[in-house]
PDB file of C-alpha atoms in Angstrom:
ATOM      1  CA  MET H   1     150.362  -2.549 141.199  1.00  0.00           C
ATOM      2  CA  ARG H   2     149.727  -3.770 144.703  1.00  0.00           C
ATOM      3  CA  ALA H   3     147.497  -2.759 147.617  1.00  0.00           C
ATOM      4  CA  ARG H   4     150.437  -0.899 149.173  1.00  0.00           C
ATOM      5  CA  ASP H   5     150.614   1.340 146.070  1.00  0.00           C
ATOM      6  CA  LEU H   6     146.898   2.161 146.212  1.00  0.00           C
ATOM      7  CA  LEU H   7     146.180   2.557 149.895  1.00  0.00           C
ATOM      8  CA  ALA H   8     145.452   5.854 151.567  1.00  0.00           C
ATOM      9  CA  ASP H   9     144.789   6.911 155.131  1.00  0.00           C
ATOM     10  CA  PHE H  10     141.220   6.214 156.096  1.00  0.00           C
ATOM     11  CA  PRO H  11     139.377   7.390 159.209  1.00  0.00           C
ATOM     12  CA  VAL H  12     138.506   4.676 161.719  1.00  0.00           C
ATOM     13  CA  VAL H  13     135.669   4.441 164.197  1.00  0.00           C
ATOM     14  CA  ALA H  14     136.116   2.999 167.709  1.00  0.00           C
ATOM     15  CA  LEU H  15     133.425   0.633 168.992  1.00  0.00           C
ATOM     16  CA  ASP H  16     132.594   2.985 171.852  1.00  0.00           C
ATOM     17  CA  SER H  17     131.979   5.935 169.529  1.00  0.00           C
ATOM     18  CA  SER H  18     128.502   7.324 169.144  1.00  0.00           C
ATOM     19  CA  ALA H  19     126.573   5.649 166.336  1.00  0.00           C
ATOM     20  CA  ILE H  20     125.129   8.914 165.105  1.00  0.00           C
ATOM     21  CA  GLU H  21     128.615  10.439 164.915  1.00  0.00           C
ATOM     22  CA  ALA H  22     129.692   7.476 162.799  1.00  0.00           C
ATOM     23  CA  ALA H  23     126.841   8.191 160.368  1.00  0.00           C
ATOM     24  CA  ARG H  24     127.868  11.838 160.336  1.00  0.00           C
ATOM     25  CA  LEU H  25     131.476  10.917 159.525  1.00  0.00           C
ATOM     26  CA  LEU H  26     130.253   8.832 156.575  1.00  0.00           C
ATOM     27  CA  ALA H  27     128.174  11.734 155.274  1.00  0.00           C
ATOM     28  CA  ASP H  28     130.575  14.597 155.971  1.00  0.00           C
ATOM     29  CA  GLN H  29     133.615  12.953 154.432  1.00  0.00           C
ATOM     30  CA  ASP H  30     131.638  11.336 151.616  1.00  0.00           C
ATOM     31  CA  LEU H  31     133.107   7.937 152.477  1.00  0.00           C
ATOM     32  CA  PRO H  32     132.098   4.688 150.740  1.00  0.00           C
ATOM     33  CA  GLY H  33     131.904   2.905 154.104  1.00  0.00           C
ATOM     34  CA  LEU H  34     133.416   2.774 157.566  1.00  0.00           C
ATOM     35  CA  ILE H  35     136.161   0.786 159.268  1.00  0.00           C
ATOM     36  CA  PHE H  36     135.310  -0.039 162.881  1.00  0.00           C
ATOM     37  CA  VAL H  37     138.342  -0.895 164.993  1.00  0.00           C
ATOM     38  CA  ASP H  38     138.715  -2.795 168.250  1.00  0.00           C
ATOM     39  CA  ASP H  39     140.621  -1.546 171.260  1.00  0.00           C
ATOM     40  CA  ALA H  40     143.884  -2.711 169.691  1.00  0.00           C
ATOM     41  CA  GLY H  41     143.189  -0.678 166.543  1.00  0.00           C
ATOM     42  CA  SER H  42     142.613  -3.743 164.340  1.00  0.00           C
ATOM     43  CA  PRO H  43     139.596  -3.866 161.983  1.00  0.00           C
ATOM     44  CA  PHE H  44     136.658  -5.381 163.830  1.00  0.00           C
ATOM     45  CA  THR H  45     134.005  -4.793 161.182  1.00  0.00           C
ATOM     46  CA  ILE H  46     133.994  -2.974 157.872  1.00  0.00           C
ATOM     47  CA  LEU H  47     130.625  -1.842 156.589  1.00  0.00           C
ATOM     48  CA  PRO H  48     129.682  -0.328 153.230  1.00  0.00           C
ATOM     49  CA  GLY H  49     127.623   2.858 153.501  1.00  0.00           C
ATOM     50  CA  THR H  50     124.343   1.018 152.924  1.00  0.00           C
ATOM     51  CA  GLN H  51     124.995  -1.218 155.927  1.00  0.00           C
ATOM     52  CA  VAL H  52     125.920   1.742 158.129  1.00  0.00           C
ATOM     53  CA  LEU H  53     122.566   3.221 157.124  1.00  0.00           C
ATOM     54  CA  ARG H  54     120.959  -0.112 157.968  1.00  0.00           C
ATOM     55  CA  LEU H  55     121.961   0.331 161.620  1.00  0.00           C
ATOM     56  CA  ALA H  56     119.321   3.070 161.814  1.00  0.00           C
ATOM     57  CA  VAL H  57     116.547   1.261 159.935  1.00  0.00           C
ATOM     58  CA  PRO H  58     114.029  -0.260 162.362  1.00  0.00           C
ATOM     59  CA  ALA H  59     114.081  -4.062 162.300  1.00  0.00           C
ATOM     60  CA  TYR H  60     110.445  -4.353 161.207  1.00  0.00           C
ATOM     61  CA  CYS H  61     111.103  -2.680 157.863  1.00  0.00           C
ATOM     62  CA  GLN H  62     114.517  -4.134 157.084  1.00  0.00           C
ATOM     63  CA  ASP H  63     113.126  -7.234 155.457  1.00  0.00           C
ATOM     64  CA  ASP H  64     110.024  -5.606 154.072  1.00  0.00           C
ATOM     65  CA  PRO H  65     110.593  -1.982 153.093  1.00  0.00           C
ATOM     66  CA  ALA H  66     106.872  -1.755 152.253  1.00  0.00           C
ATOM     67  CA  LEU H  67     106.253  -1.674 156.010  1.00  0.00           C
ATOM     68  CA  ALA H  68     108.204   1.584 156.093  1.00  0.00           C
ATOM     69  CA  ARG H  69     105.304   3.049 154.129  1.00  0.00           C
ATOM     70  CA  VAL H  70     103.042   3.033 157.172  1.00  0.00           C
ATOM     71  CA  VAL H  71     105.346   5.500 158.940  1.00  0.00           C
ATOM     72  CA  ASP H  72     104.274   9.061 158.232  1.00  0.00           C
ATOM     73  CA  GLU H  73     106.613  11.603 156.684  1.00  0.00           C
ATOM     74  CA  ALA H  74     107.329  13.529 159.885  1.00  0.00           C
ATOM     75  CA  HIS H  75     108.385  10.389 161.748  1.00  0.00           C
ATOM     76  CA  ALA H  76     110.268   9.008 158.740  1.00  0.00           C
ATOM     77  CA  ASP H  77     112.346  12.208 158.561  1.00  0.00           C
ATOM     78  CA  ARG H  78     113.589  11.496 162.070  1.00  0.00           C
ATOM     79  CA  PHE H  79     114.464   7.810 161.651  1.00  0.00           C
ATOM     80  CA  LEU H  80     118.173   8.416 162.358  1.00  0.00           C
ATOM     81  CA  ARG H  81     117.198   9.468 165.880  1.00  0.00           C
ATOM     82  CA  GLY H  82     116.841   5.764 166.568  1.00  0.00           C
ATOM     83  CA  LEU H  83     120.636   5.876 166.952  1.00  0.00           C
ATOM     84  CA  ASP H  84     120.592   8.644 169.564  1.00  0.00           C
ATOM     85  CA  GLY H  85     122.484   7.690 172.682  1.00  0.00           C
ATOM     86  CA  LEU H  86     123.691   4.377 171.232  1.00  0.00           C
ATOM     87  CA  SER H  87     127.297   3.378 170.760  1.00  0.00           C
ATOM     88  CA  VAL H  88     128.557   1.677 167.639  1.00  0.00           C
ATOM     89  CA  ARG H  89     129.102  -1.477 169.699  1.00  0.00           C
ATOM     90  CA  GLN H  90     125.410  -1.568 170.624  1.00  0.00           C
ATOM     91  CA  CYS H  91     124.286  -1.244 167.004  1.00  0.00           C
ATOM     92  CA  LEU H  92     126.626  -3.422 164.996  1.00  0.00           C
ATOM     93  CA  PRO H  93     125.122  -6.550 163.439  1.00  0.00           C
ATOM     94  CA  LYS H  94     125.763  -9.695 165.449  1.00  0.00           C
ATOM     95  CA  GLU H  95     126.203 -12.042 162.503  1.00  0.00           C
ATOM     96  CA  HIS H  96     129.719 -12.694 161.310  1.00  0.00           C
ATOM     97  CA  ARG H  97     130.680 -11.019 158.066  1.00  0.00           C
ATOM     98  CA  GLU H  98     133.707 -11.799 155.940  1.00  0.00           C
ATOM     99  CA  LEU H  99     135.988  -8.808 156.402  1.00  0.00           C
ATOM    100  CA  PRO H 100     137.262  -7.109 153.249  1.00  0.00           C
ATOM    101  CA  VAL H 101     140.845  -7.139 154.440  1.00  0.00           C
ATOM    102  CA  ALA H 102     143.930  -7.620 152.286  1.00  0.00           C
ATOM    103  CA  ARG H 103     147.690  -7.845 152.661  1.00  0.00           C
ATOM    104  CA  PRO H 104     149.841  -5.028 151.234  1.00  0.00           C
ATOM    105  CA  GLU H 105     151.009  -7.457 148.511  1.00  0.00           C
ATOM    106  CA  ALA H 106     147.486  -8.097 147.162  1.00  0.00           C
ATOM    107  CA  THR H 107     147.171  -7.364 143.440  1.00  0.00           C
ATOM    108  CA  VAL H 108     144.417  -5.211 141.964  1.00  0.00           C
ATOM    109  CA  LEU H 109     142.669  -8.374 140.797  1.00  0.00           C
ATOM    110  CA  GLU H 110     142.667  -9.756 144.349  1.00  0.00           C
ATOM    111  CA  LEU H 111     141.301  -6.440 145.635  1.00  0.00           C
ATOM    112  CA  ALA H 112     138.628  -6.321 142.923  1.00  0.00           C
ATOM    113  CA  ALA H 113     137.559  -9.917 143.589  1.00  0.00           C
ATOM    114  CA  LEU H 114     137.343  -9.170 147.311  1.00  0.00           C
ATOM    115  CA  MET H 115     135.300  -5.987 146.777  1.00  0.00           C
ATOM    116  CA  ALA H 116     132.962  -7.815 144.393  1.00  0.00           C
ATOM    117  CA  ARG H 117     132.358 -10.769 146.683  1.00  0.00           C
ATOM    118  CA  THR H 118     132.009  -8.889 149.960  1.00  0.00           C
ATOM    119  CA  ARG H 119     130.096  -6.049 148.221  1.00  0.00           C
ATOM    120  CA  SER H 120     132.420  -3.627 149.943  1.00  0.00           C
ATOM    121  CA  PRO H 121     133.664  -0.548 148.071  1.00  0.00           C
ATOM    122  CA  LEU H 122     136.428  -0.406 150.655  1.00  0.00           C
ATOM    123  CA  VAL H 123     139.202  -2.848 151.582  1.00  0.00           C
ATOM    124  CA  ALA H 124     141.345  -2.432 154.692  1.00  0.00           C
ATOM    125  CA  VAL H 125     145.033  -3.172 154.202  1.00  0.00           C
ATOM    126  CA  VAL H 126     146.512  -4.917 157.195  1.00  0.00           C
ATOM    127  CA  GLU H 127     149.988  -6.216 157.993  1.00  0.00           C
ATOM    128  CA  GLY H 128     150.741  -8.134 161.176  1.00  0.00           C
ATOM    129  CA  GLY H 129     147.410  -7.030 162.681  1.00  0.00           C
ATOM    130  CA  ARG H 130     148.234  -3.363 162.037  1.00  0.00           C
ATOM    131  CA  LEU H 131     145.941  -1.287 159.819  1.00  0.00           C
ATOM    132  CA  LEU H 132     148.019   0.464 157.155  1.00  0.00           C
ATOM    133  CA  GLY H 133     145.156   2.213 155.358  1.00  0.00           C
ATOM    134  CA  ALA H 134     142.408   1.390 152.897  1.00  0.00           C
ATOM    135  CA  VAL H 135     141.885   0.989 149.171  1.00  0.00           C
ATOM    136  CA  THR H 136     138.587   2.337 147.864  1.00  0.00           C
ATOM    137  CA  LEU H 137     136.786   1.177 144.738  1.00  0.00           C
ATOM    138  CA  GLN H 138     137.263   4.652 143.273  1.00  0.00           C
ATOM    139  CA  ALA H 139     141.020   4.626 143.934  1.00  0.00           C
ATOM    140  CA  LEU H 140     141.285   1.185 142.355  1.00  0.00           C
ATOM    141  CA  LEU H 141     139.303   2.130 139.235  1.00  0.00           C
ATOM    142  CA  ASP H 142     141.116   5.447 138.876  1.00  0.00           C
ATOM    143  CA  ARG H 143     144.455   3.684 138.795  1.00  0.00           C
ATOM    144  CA  VAL H 144     143.460   0.729 136.649  1.00  0.00           C
ATOM    145  CA  LEU H 145     141.569   2.621 133.948  1.00  0.00           C
TER     146      LEU H 145
ATOM    147  CA  MET M   1     110.832  14.850 152.909  1.00  0.00           C
ATOM    148  CA  ARG M   2     110.098  12.605 149.976  1.00  0.00           C
ATOM    149  CA  ALA M   3     112.110  11.017 147.170  1.00  0.00           C
ATOM    150  CA  ARG M   4     111.007  13.832 144.848  1.00  0.00           C
ATOM    151  CA  ASP M   5     112.691  16.358 147.177  1.00  0.00           C
ATOM    152  CA  LEU M   6     115.965  14.432 147.214  1.00  0.00           C
ATOM    153  CA  LEU M   7     116.365  13.203 143.667  1.00  0.00           C
ATOM    154  CA  ALA M   8     118.913  14.551 141.234  1.00  0.00           C
ATOM    155  CA  ASP M   9     119.717  13.855 137.614  1.00  0.00           C
ATOM    156  CA  PHE M  10     121.787  10.738 137.262  1.00  0.00           C
ATOM    157  CA  PRO M  11     123.584   9.471 134.162  1.00  0.00           C
ATOM    158  CA  VAL M  12     122.162   6.315 132.611  1.00  0.00           C
ATOM    159  CA  VAL M  13     123.839   3.582 130.604  1.00  0.00           C
ATOM    160  CA  ALA M  14     122.166   1.901 127.629  1.00  0.00           C
ATOM    161  CA  LEU M  15     122.448  -1.877 127.336  1.00  0.00           C
ATOM    162  CA  ASP M  16     124.311  -1.599 124.042  1.00  0.00           C
ATOM    163  CA  SER M  17     126.981   0.680 125.509  1.00  0.00           C
ATOM    164  CA  SER M  18     130.521  -0.533 125.883  1.00  0.00           C
ATOM    165  CA  ALA M  19     131.135  -2.206 129.244  1.00  0.00           C
ATOM    166  CA  ILE M  20     134.514  -0.548 129.659  1.00  0.00           C
ATOM    167  CA  GLU M  21     132.960   2.869 129.038  1.00  0.00           C
ATOM    168  CA  ALA M  22     130.422   2.110 131.775  1.00  0.00           C
ATOM    169  CA  ALA M  23     133.271   1.386 134.201  1.00  0.00           C
ATOM    170  CA  ARG M  24     134.937   4.616 133.098  1.00  0.00           C
ATOM    171  CA  LEU M  25     131.748   6.591 133.744  1.00  0.00           C
ATOM    172  CA  LEU M  26     131.580   5.156 137.270  1.00  0.00           C
ATOM    173  CA  ALA M  27     135.191   6.159 137.940  1.00  0.00           C
ATOM    174  CA  ASP M  28     135.234   9.554 136.199  1.00  0.00           C
ATOM    175  CA  GLN M  29     132.058  10.851 137.816  1.00  0.00           C
ATOM    176  CA  ASP M  30     132.758   9.182 141.165  1.00  0.00           C
ATOM    177  CA  LEU M  31     129.317   7.557 141.120  1.00  0.00           C
ATOM    178  CA  PRO M  32     128.095   5.112 143.800  1.00  0.00           C
ATOM    179  CA  GLY M  33     126.699   2.810 141.095  1.00  0.00           C
ATOM    180  CA  LEU M  34     125.118   2.766 137.657  1.00  0.00           C
ATOM    181  CA  ILE M  35     121.582   2.730 136.292  1.00  0.00           C
ATOM    182  CA  PHE M  36     121.276   0.600 133.162  1.00  0.00           C
ATOM    183  CA  VAL M  37     118.220   1.420 131.057  1.00  0.00           C
ATOM    184  CA  ASP M  38     116.340  -0.547 128.431  1.00  0.00           C
ATOM    185  CA  ASP M  39     115.428   0.749 124.990  1.00  0.00           C
ATOM    186  CA  ALA M  40     112.410   2.548 126.468  1.00  0.00           C
ATOM    187  CA  GLY M  41     114.619   4.365 128.989  1.00  0.00           C
ATOM    188  CA  SER M  42     113.254   2.460 132.013  1.00  0.00           C
ATOM    189  CA  PRO M  43     115.646   1.028 134.608  1.00  0.00           C
ATOM    190  CA  PHE M  44     116.637  -2.494 133.586  1.00  0.00           C
ATOM    191  CA  THR M  45     119.277  -3.108 136.236  1.00  0.00           C
ATOM    192  CA  ILE M  46     120.845  -0.940 138.901  1.00  0.00           C
ATOM    193  CA  LEU M  47     124.238  -2.024 140.174  1.00  0.00           C
ATOM    194  CA  PRO M  48     126.300  -0.671 143.066  1.00  0.00           C
ATOM    195  CA  GLY M  49     129.903   0.094 142.141  1.00  0.00           C
ATOM    196  CA  THR M  50     131.187  -3.191 143.559  1.00  0.00           C
ATOM    197  CA  GLN M  51     128.886  -5.148 141.251  1.00  0.00           C
ATOM    198  CA  VAL M  52     129.922  -3.082 138.227  1.00  0.00           C
ATOM    199  CA  LEU M  53     133.495  -4.001 139.137  1.00  0.00           C
ATOM    200  CA  ARG M  54     132.392  -7.617 139.410  1.00  0.00           C
ATOM    201  CA  LEU M  55     131.542  -7.659 135.696  1.00  0.00           C
ATOM    202  CA  ALA M  56     135.285  -7.549 135.048  1.00  0.00           C
ATOM    203  CA  VAL M  57     136.350 -10.128 137.636  1.00  0.00           C
ATOM    204  CA  PRO M  58     136.948 -13.531 136.024  1.00  0.00           C
ATOM    205  CA  ALA M  59     134.382 -16.122 137.125  1.00  0.00           C
ATOM    206  CA  TYR M  60     137.001 -18.448 138.651  1.00  0.00           C
ATOM    207  CA  CYS M  61     137.992 -15.920 141.304  1.00  0.00           C
ATOM    208  CA  GLN M  62     134.581 -14.431 142.095  1.00  0.00           C
ATOM    209  CA  ASP M  63     133.736 -17.062 144.652  1.00  0.00           C
ATOM    210  CA  ASP M  64     137.267 -17.608 145.854  1.00  0.00           C
ATOM    211  CA  PRO M  65     139.363 -14.434 145.724  1.00  0.00           C
ATOM    212  CA  ALA M  66     142.353 -16.529 146.862  1.00  0.00           C
ATOM    213  CA  LEU M  67     142.440 -17.921 143.325  1.00  0.00           C
ATOM    214  CA  ALA M  68     143.158 -14.381 142.112  1.00  0.00           C
ATOM    215  CA  ARG M  69     146.492 -14.741 143.899  1.00  0.00           C
ATOM    216  CA  VAL M  70     147.824 -17.104 141.229  1.00  0.00           C
ATOM    217  CA  VAL M  71     147.557 -14.345 138.620  1.00  0.00           C
ATOM    218  CA  ASP M  72     150.808 -12.381 138.423  1.00  0.00           C
ATOM    219  CA  GLU M  73     150.907  -8.631 138.950  1.00  0.00           C
ATOM    220  CA  ALA M  74     151.311  -7.702 135.276  1.00  0.00           C
ATOM    221  CA  HIS M  75     148.232  -9.696 134.271  1.00  0.00           C
ATOM    222  CA  ALA M  76     146.272  -8.580 137.312  1.00  0.00           C
ATOM    223  CA  ASP M  77     146.870  -4.933 136.380  1.00  0.00           C
ATOM    224  CA  ARG M  78     145.106  -5.577 133.081  1.00  0.00           C
ATOM    225  CA  PHE M  79     142.054  -7.433 134.410  1.00  0.00           C
ATOM    226  CA  LEU M  80     139.634  -4.754 133.174  1.00  0.00           C
ATOM    227  CA  ARG M  81     140.663  -5.650 129.620  1.00  0.00           C
ATOM    228  CA  GLY M  82     138.388  -8.644 130.049  1.00  0.00           C
ATOM    229  CA  LEU M  83     135.604  -6.162 129.233  1.00  0.00           C
ATOM    230  CA  ASP M  84     137.205  -4.990 125.955  1.00  0.00           C
ATOM    231  CA  GLY M  85     134.821  -5.261 123.049  1.00  0.00           C
ATOM    232  CA  LEU M  86     131.899  -6.368 125.216  1.00  0.00           C
ATOM    233  CA  SER M  87     128.617  -4.536 125.562  1.00  0.00           C
ATOM    234  CA  VAL M  88     126.897  -4.020 128.866  1.00  0.00           C
ATOM    235  CA  ARG M  89     124.178  -6.425 127.723  1.00  0.00           C
ATOM    236  CA  GLN M  90     126.749  -9.184 127.252  1.00  0.00           C
ATOM    237  CA  CYS M  91     128.184  -8.701 130.741  1.00  0.00           C
ATOM    238  CA  LEU M  92     125.221  -8.100 133.011  1.00  0.00           C
ATOM    239  CA  PRO M  93     124.436 -10.832 135.514  1.00  0.00           C
ATOM    240  CA  LYS M  94     121.637 -13.160 134.413  1.00  0.00           C
ATOM    241  CA  GLU M  95     120.085 -13.681 137.837  1.00  0.00           C
ATOM    242  CA  HIS M  96     117.181 -11.458 138.771  1.00  0.00           C
ATOM    243  CA  ARG M  97     117.926  -8.765 141.323  1.00  0.00           C
ATOM    244  CA  GLU M  98     115.401  -6.713 143.219  1.00  0.00           C
ATOM    245  CA  LEU M  99     115.662  -3.253 141.699  1.00  0.00           C
ATOM    246  CA  PRO M 100     116.190  -0.362 144.103  1.00  0.00           C
ATOM    247  CA  VAL M 101     113.381   1.677 142.579  1.00  0.00           C
ATOM    248  CA  ALA M 102     111.006   3.985 144.445  1.00  0.00           C
ATOM    249  CA  ARG M 103     108.050   6.228 143.738  1.00  0.00           C
ATOM    250  CA  PRO M 104     108.489  10.008 144.098  1.00  0.00           C
ATOM    251  CA  GLU M 105     106.302   9.836 147.239  1.00  0.00           C
ATOM    252  CA  ALA M 106     108.634   7.428 149.075  1.00  0.00           C
ATOM    253  CA  THR M 107     109.754   8.765 152.468  1.00  0.00           C
ATOM    254  CA  VAL M 108     113.382   8.842 153.570  1.00  0.00           C
ATOM    255  CA  LEU M 109     112.701   5.807 155.748  1.00  0.00           C
ATOM    256  CA  GLU M 110     111.397   3.859 152.740  1.00  0.00           C
ATOM    257  CA  LEU M 111     114.468   4.911 150.760  1.00  0.00           C
ATOM    258  CA  ALA M 112     116.819   3.961 153.594  1.00  0.00           C
ATOM    259  CA  ALA M 113     115.155   0.559 154.068  1.00  0.00           C
ATOM    260  CA  LEU M 114     115.410  -0.088 150.327  1.00  0.00           C
ATOM    261  CA  MET M 115     119.082   0.927 150.172  1.00  0.00           C
ATOM    262  CA  ALA M 116     119.862  -1.239 153.212  1.00  0.00           C
ATOM    263  CA  ARG M 117     118.102  -4.331 151.905  1.00  0.00           C
ATOM    264  CA  THR M 118     119.256  -4.169 148.291  1.00  0.00           C
ATOM    265  CA  ARG M 119     122.735  -2.984 149.389  1.00  0.00           C
ATOM    266  CA  SER M 120     122.436  -0.238 146.820  1.00  0.00           C
ATOM    267  CA  PRO M 121     123.766   3.245 147.618  1.00  0.00           C
ATOM    268  CA  LEU M 122     121.535   4.466 144.807  1.00  0.00           C
ATOM    269  CA  VAL M 123     117.755   4.357 144.305  1.00  0.00           C
ATOM    270  CA  ALA M 124     116.110   5.205 140.990  1.00  0.00           C
ATOM    271  CA  VAL M 125     112.939   7.271 141.270  1.00  0.00           C
ATOM    272  CA  VAL M 126     110.366   6.207 138.729  1.00  0.00           C
ATOM    273  CA  GLU M 127     106.846   7.400 137.952  1.00  0.00           C
ATOM    274  CA  GLY M 128     104.670   5.683 135.366  1.00  0.00           C
ATOM    275  CA  GLY M 129     107.696   3.831 133.980  1.00  0.00           C
ATOM    276  CA  ARG M 130     109.591   7.099 133.499  1.00  0.00           C
ATOM    277  CA  LEU M 131     112.922   7.633 135.277  1.00  0.00           C
ATOM    278  CA  LEU M 132     112.827  10.955 137.113  1.00  0.00           C
ATOM    279  CA  GLY M 133     116.306  10.767 138.657  1.00  0.00           C
ATOM    280  CA  ALA M 134     118.062   9.067 141.534  1.00  0.00           C
ATOM    281  CA  VAL M 135     118.584   9.477 145.256  1.00  0.00           C
ATOM    282  CA  THR M 136     122.055   8.582 146.478  1.00  0.00           C
ATOM    283  CA  LEU M 137     122.970   7.457 149.982  1.00  0.00           C
ATOM    284  CA  GLN M 138     125.075  10.594 150.367  1.00  0.00           C
ATOM    285  CA  ALA M 139     122.199  12.871 149.341  1.00  0.00           C
ATOM    286  CA  LEU M 140     119.895  11.104 151.764  1.00  0.00           C
ATOM    287  CA  LEU M 141     122.330  11.308 154.707  1.00  0.00           C
ATOM    288  CA  ASP M 142     123.225  14.910 153.931  1.00  0.00           C
ATOM    289  CA  ARG M 143     119.589  15.925 154.129  1.00  0.00           C
ATOM    290  CA  VAL M 144     118.605  13.805 157.109  1.00  0.00           C
ATOM    291  CA  LEU M 145     121.546  14.618 159.364  1.00  0.00           C
TER     292      LEU M 145
END
């Protein structure tokens, strides 16, 4: 079993898309994460759901969630509004992340090792710079078990 | 909106359970992660799906997934068999992890900050040592958006 046997179509998000729409896509389609693509359609960044959520968490409480406690309930309920009017490009983390990207020939063990190390429940399958689809943790486990 | 308004029942895994059954639970119920409980029923460890998968990835290719490439397809397909006969307790990582655990009064911003920092799409809600349920990333986004 190889990545090409496990991959499925996966929605992609352009860097100029609205950040709040990206969060909505994650929620509405119950996705484990998002694949952000550059203008050429190649994966630029791949973020697990928790790190998409992170885009909306104010910097002051990212390192110390206890600081989030000083925000009252009414304001806390609206924290996603911090993304209003921002594009994905404006929100994405600046630091370089290892991309969970694999070739179509990758075995399930290679995919599992990549998911485990990058903490990504989602691997993009790429050939010659072209995105063929993605393998999710669920798809991998379903087939292996 | 508080954690108590968002929580739902969530299956738990005892430390003496079979590791392969834990992986099966994750896959069959399409869970974002697992809550492992001690003999008293309190959360002992909470792992996102990728780190449950990691339990089955041989140590030599955890840090360097390229090493997984030397394993042929037939053996790679059977990598989960590494968990056969092992209990959860025997497999869990030894290093201490910050537990994504919140009080029922936690706001959605506290929950989001905790999920983002611990990279856990799952927060256990605990009161007086008792597990009340869990808030998933999907549940949080669904309610906030």
